[in-house]
PDB file of C-alpha atoms in Angstrom:
ATOM      1  CA  UNK A   1     -26.181   0.155  -3.113  1.00 56.00           C
ATOM      2  CA  UNK A   2     -24.901  -1.113  -6.422  1.00 68.00           C
ATOM      3  CA  UNK A   3     -24.073   0.895  -9.511  1.00 78.00           C
ATOM      4  CA  UNK A   4     -22.753   0.220 -12.965  1.00 82.00           C
ATOM      5  CA  UNK A   5     -20.529   2.707 -14.726  1.00 87.00           C
ATOM      6  CA  UNK A   6     -20.372   1.988 -18.410  1.00 87.00           C
ATOM      7  CA  UNK A   7     -17.318   3.221 -20.314  1.00 90.00           C
ATOM      8  CA  UNK A   8     -18.329   3.739 -23.929  1.00 89.00           C
ATOM      9  CA  UNK A   9     -15.406   5.778 -25.283  1.00 91.00           C
ATOM     10  CA  UNK A  10     -11.906   4.491 -24.722  1.00 95.00           C
ATOM     11  CA  UNK A  11      -9.927   6.803 -26.996  1.00 95.00           C
ATOM     12  CA  UNK A  12      -9.036   9.419 -26.186  1.00 96.00           C
ATOM     13  CA  UNK A  13      -9.245   7.832 -22.753  1.00 97.00           C
ATOM     14  CA  UNK A  14     -11.627   9.858 -20.526  1.00 97.00           C
ATOM     15  CA  UNK A  15      -9.407   9.895 -17.427  1.00 97.00           C
ATOM     16  CA  UNK A  16     -10.952  12.985 -15.828  1.00 97.00           C
ATOM     17  CA  UNK A  17     -14.548  11.951 -16.444  1.00 96.00           C
ATOM     18  CA  UNK A  18     -13.951   8.378 -15.305  1.00 96.00           C
ATOM     19  CA  UNK A  19     -12.074   9.573 -12.235  1.00 97.00           C
ATOM     20  CA  UNK A  20     -14.897  11.916 -11.242  1.00 96.00           C
ATOM     21  CA  UNK A  21     -17.430   9.129 -11.620  1.00 95.00           C
ATOM     22  CA  UNK A  22     -15.402   6.462  -9.784  1.00 95.00           C
ATOM     23  CA  UNK A  23     -14.625   8.899  -6.984  1.00 95.00           C
ATOM     24  CA  UNK A  24     -18.341   8.801  -6.109  1.00 95.00           C
ATOM     25  CA  UNK A  25     -17.991   5.106  -5.178  1.00 94.00           C
ATOM     26  CA  UNK A  26     -15.060   4.946  -2.751  1.00 93.00           C
ATOM     27  CA  UNK A  27     -15.659   1.329  -1.686  1.00 94.00           C
ATOM     28  CA  UNK A  28     -16.622  -0.065  -5.080  1.00 91.00           C
ATOM     29  CA  UNK A  29     -14.923  -2.940  -6.818  1.00 92.00           C
ATOM     30  CA  UNK A  30     -13.884  -1.926 -10.336  1.00 94.00           C
ATOM     31  CA  UNK A  31     -14.577  -4.611 -12.934  1.00 92.00           C
ATOM     32  CA  UNK A  32     -13.813  -4.568 -16.651  1.00 94.00           C
ATOM     33  CA  UNK A  33     -16.214  -6.913 -18.412  1.00 92.00           C
ATOM     34  CA  UNK A  34     -15.992  -7.937 -22.051  1.00 91.00           C
ATOM     35  CA  UNK A  35     -17.329 -10.814 -24.090  1.00 89.00           C
ATOM     36  CA  UNK A  36     -14.123 -11.232 -26.063  1.00 91.00           C
ATOM     37  CA  UNK A  37     -11.314 -13.414 -24.710  1.00 93.00           C
ATOM     38  CA  UNK A  38      -8.785 -11.675 -22.459  1.00 95.00           C
ATOM     39  CA  UNK A  39      -6.218 -11.377 -25.267  1.00 96.00           C
ATOM     40  CA  UNK A  40      -8.773  -9.731 -27.577  1.00 94.00           C
ATOM     41  CA  UNK A  41     -11.041  -6.758 -27.157  1.00 93.00           C
ATOM     42  CA  UNK A  42     -10.242  -3.592 -25.229  1.00 96.00           C
ATOM     43  CA  UNK A  43      -8.847  -5.052 -21.986  1.00 97.00           C
ATOM     44  CA  UNK A  44      -5.207  -4.786 -23.038  1.00 95.00           C
ATOM     45  CA  UNK A  45      -5.780  -1.114 -23.864  1.00 96.00           C
ATOM     46  CA  UNK A  46      -7.838   0.007 -20.841  1.00 97.00           C
ATOM     47  CA  UNK A  47      -6.125  -1.923 -18.037  1.00 97.00           C
ATOM     48  CA  UNK A  48      -3.305   0.571 -17.424  1.00 97.00           C
ATOM     49  CA  UNK A  49      -5.327   3.776 -17.934  1.00 98.00           C
ATOM     50  CA  UNK A  50      -7.982   2.590 -15.459  1.00 97.00           C
ATOM     51  CA  UNK A  51      -5.249   1.638 -12.981  1.00 97.00           C
ATOM     52  CA  UNK A  52      -3.724   5.096 -13.426  1.00 98.00           C
ATOM     53  CA  UNK A  53      -7.078   6.783 -12.759  1.00 98.00           C
ATOM     54  CA  UNK A  54      -7.582   4.666  -9.620  1.00 97.00           C
ATOM     55  CA  UNK A  55      -4.099   5.514  -8.328  1.00 97.00           C
ATOM     56  CA  UNK A  56      -5.036   9.199  -8.277  1.00 96.00           C
ATOM     57  CA  UNK A  57      -8.248   8.684  -6.298  1.00 96.00           C
ATOM     58  CA  UNK A  58      -8.987   8.027  -2.652  1.00 95.00           C
ATOM     59  CA  UNK A  59     -10.851   4.774  -3.321  1.00 95.00           C
ATOM     60  CA  UNK A  60     -10.530   1.183  -2.161  1.00 95.00           C
ATOM     61  CA  UNK A  61      -9.932  -0.349  -5.614  1.00 95.00           C
ATOM     62  CA  UNK A  62      -6.367  -0.153  -6.854  1.00 95.00           C
ATOM     63  CA  UNK A  63      -6.734  -2.210 -10.039  1.00 96.00           C
ATOM     64  CA  UNK A  64      -9.649  -3.203 -12.245  1.00 96.00           C
ATOM     65  CA  UNK A  65     -10.637  -6.880 -12.194  1.00 93.00           C
ATOM     66  CA  UNK A  66     -11.046  -8.579 -15.590  1.00 94.00           C
ATOM     67  CA  UNK A  67     -14.197 -10.562 -16.260  1.00 92.00           C
ATOM     68  CA  UNK A  68     -14.430 -12.258 -19.617  1.00 90.00           C
ATOM     69  CA  UNK A  69     -13.438 -15.339 -21.495  1.00 90.00           C
ATOM     70  CA  UNK A  70      -9.939 -16.649 -20.866  1.00 91.00           C
ATOM     71  CA  UNK A  71      -7.313 -16.044 -23.552  1.00 93.00           C
ATOM     72  CA  UNK A  72      -7.903 -18.048 -26.713  1.00 90.00           C
ATOM     73  CA  UNK A  73      -6.849 -18.274 -30.342  1.00 91.00           C
ATOM     74  CA  UNK A  74     -10.424 -17.744 -31.502  1.00 87.00           C
ATOM     75  CA  UNK A  75     -13.134 -15.366 -30.267  1.00 83.00           C
ATOM     76  CA  UNK A  76     -15.723 -18.164 -30.433  1.00 80.00           C
ATOM     77  CA  UNK A  77     -15.864 -21.619 -28.885  1.00 83.00           C
ATOM     78  CA  UNK A  78     -17.431 -23.253 -31.933  1.00 86.00           C
ATOM     79  CA  UNK A  79     -20.119 -24.925 -29.813  1.00 92.00           C
ATOM     80  CA  UNK A  80     -23.315 -23.049 -28.994  1.00 92.00           C
ATOM     81  CA  UNK A  81     -23.815 -24.977 -25.745  1.00 94.00           C
ATOM     82  CA  UNK A  82     -20.308 -24.055 -24.555  1.00 90.00           C
ATOM     83  CA  UNK A  83     -20.822 -20.433 -25.655  1.00 89.00           C
ATOM     84  CA  UNK A  84     -24.061 -20.197 -23.661  1.00 91.00           C
ATOM     85  CA  UNK A  85     -22.331 -21.652 -20.585  1.00 92.00           C
ATOM     86  CA  UNK A  86     -19.427 -19.193 -20.875  1.00 89.00           C
ATOM     87  CA  UNK A  87     -21.866 -16.316 -21.390  1.00 89.00           C
ATOM     88  CA  UNK A  88     -23.814 -17.220 -18.242  1.00 91.00           C
ATOM     89  CA  UNK A  89     -20.580 -17.491 -16.224  1.00 90.00           C
ATOM     90  CA  UNK A  90     -19.335 -14.177 -17.612  1.00 87.00           C
ATOM     91  CA  UNK A  91     -22.543 -12.301 -16.727  1.00 87.00           C
ATOM     92  CA  UNK A  92     -22.673 -13.918 -13.284  1.00 88.00           C
ATOM     93  CA  UNK A  93     -19.068 -12.978 -12.539  1.00 86.00           C
ATOM     94  CA  UNK A  94     -19.493  -9.435 -13.826  1.00 84.00           C
ATOM     95  CA  UNK A  95     -22.548  -8.737 -11.696  1.00 82.00           C
ATOM     96  CA  UNK A  96     -21.382 -10.361  -8.468  1.00 80.00           C
ATOM     97  CA  UNK A  97     -19.146  -8.923  -5.799  1.00 63.00           C
ATOM     98  CA  UNK A  98     -15.863 -10.754  -5.322  1.00 56.00           C
TER      99      UNK A  98
END
């Protein structure tokens, strides 16, 4: 069985709601996926709160795994072909089990 939990609101962080939802999937891998590079977007904000939620649950995952573009000075590659390749890799990594 596979499931996707989509976190739409990150502030105030919905710790109780997210915890209740993640608790339903005790063996799930927790993945944070974003299109922005790792040093941009919400990852730097949600990493610790998600880890805190996981630490209070009886689940296999202890930390979320980041899936997205590697850190960069710009949010775009500048080349459409490279962008399309990165996008395909990002989606593939987000939807596969490590």
